[in-house]
C-alpha angles and dihedrals in degrees: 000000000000092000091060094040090056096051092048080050101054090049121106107253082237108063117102123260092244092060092057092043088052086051105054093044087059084052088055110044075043096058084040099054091049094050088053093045088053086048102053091040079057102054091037082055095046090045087050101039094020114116087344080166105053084040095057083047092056098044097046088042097046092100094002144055122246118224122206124190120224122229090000130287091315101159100105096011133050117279120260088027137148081229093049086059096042081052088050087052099048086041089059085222114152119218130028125188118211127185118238126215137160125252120219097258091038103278116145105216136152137282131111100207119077075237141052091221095104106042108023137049089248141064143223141060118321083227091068102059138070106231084245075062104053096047087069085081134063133227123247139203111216099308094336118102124213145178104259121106127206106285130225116248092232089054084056094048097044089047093043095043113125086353100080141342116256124218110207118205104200111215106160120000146138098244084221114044091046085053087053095051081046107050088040094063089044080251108120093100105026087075140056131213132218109213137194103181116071092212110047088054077047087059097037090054089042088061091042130015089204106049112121121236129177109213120183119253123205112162140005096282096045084056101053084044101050083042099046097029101036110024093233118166087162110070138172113225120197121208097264084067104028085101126135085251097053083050092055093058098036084057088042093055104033107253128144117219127236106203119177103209082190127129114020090010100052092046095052084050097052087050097048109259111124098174085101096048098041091052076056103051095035088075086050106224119186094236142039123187109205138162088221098059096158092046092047096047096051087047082054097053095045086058094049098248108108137046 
């Protein structure tokens, strides 16, 4: 209103009514053109920048099988570490999933216990230390201590950025401040997150729309749900709904399948019974979360279905 007003105002008394209408038409299909312009710079941003992470999955899975290593590469370095990550990136293999917890003064960090008691020499809730705190400890691996201390997600984020994509598995965090650290390393969608609270993934696609999340799917109803409520085209199926028939529809509607292969599965494969993995692959998921990444990936490639 006071735009208009302003411009009425401005006019010379004289000037015909039909100058000032034309005018102001010309204001308005202006305004209008401009809102359109923002809009469409908008949606060709979104279509560039938008799910950068689930459509780097669909183009590397398209003939092969992603491997992700849980926990990070932690074969020969403790779980949840920045050398289990270093170890990821030699390896070449393409997706680790870390564990994110708060620190007591608001640092995300990694662990994937409530407590520091397993992996660490101390003991006690991560939520009870400041992350100055908590480097007074070292990582272990089993009984084994190292050297290695508990590493900052953004750390994490900075050393794995165009090397690997990173599954968080959100444990304990604030659904804000994680988005900020994201979006202030260009990472927030460059990375995917496993989550077990409806609500927080609620909270995460509120903030942003795009941003991907990975819900677990066990049966027919879980899956139409995940898809329609919360626009996931990434989704982690169970055993109960990895069928031929949950991977029709997974390929009928467009959604790429997240498999662990860990447990049972994991221990036949180490000792060289591969029954158990083969029924996996042979659904071809574009996923498979395993504790022996680099085993997993080089049984791949013999087969032809990984790079």
């Amino acid at each position: 209103m006071f735009k208009t007003s302003f411009l009425f105002f401005i006019l010379d008394k004289k000037q015909s009514f039909f100058l000032k209408l034309h005018i102001l038409l010309l204001l308005t299909l202006s305004i209008n053109s401009c809102k359109k312009s923002v809009k469409e710079e908008i949606v060709k941003s979104n279509t560039q920048y938008s799910n950068r992470v689930i459509e780097s999955i669909k183009k590397q899975s398209q003939n092969n099988i992603l491997v992700c290593a849980h926990r990070g590469f932690h074969l020969y370095a403790p779980e949840n570490s920045t050398k289990s990550i270093k170890d990821a990136i030699e390896a070449s293999i393409n997706i680790v999933e870390i564990d994110i917890r708060t620190t007591k003064d608001s640092v995300l960090v990694l662990m994937h216990d409530e407590t520091i008691d397993r992996t660490t020499t101390g003991k006690g809730k991560v939520s009870d230390y400041t992350y100055r705190e908590l480097l007074a400890f070292n990582l272990k691996i089993n009984d084994s201590i190292t050297s290695h201390k508990i590493p900052k997600l953004e750390d994490i984020l900075i050393l794995s950025k165009n090397r690997l994509i990173l599954n968080l598995d959100l444990k304990d965090v604030i659904p804000l401040m994680l988005y900020e650290l994201l979006k202030k390393n260009q990472m927030q969608h460059r990375v995917f997150s496993f989550i077990w609270d409806k609500k927080l993934m609620g909270e995460m696609i509120k903030m942003d729309s795009l941003y991907a999340v990975l819900p677990l799917s066990r049966n027919q109803a879980e899956m139409e749900t995940n898809l329609k409520s919360y626009h996931s085209t990434l989704q982690h199926f169970d055993n109960t709904s990895y069928t031929s028939e949950g991977m029709d529809w997974a390929l009928e509607n467009g959604v790429q399948v997240f498999i662990n292969s860990l447990w049972d599965i994991d221990q036949s494969f180490v000792k060289g019974n591969n029954t158990l993995i083969d029924s996996l692959i042979a659904l071809k998921p574009s996923i498979i979360q395993t504790d022996y990444p680099k085993k997993l990936l080089k049984y791949l490639k013999d087969k032809g279905l990984s790079k």
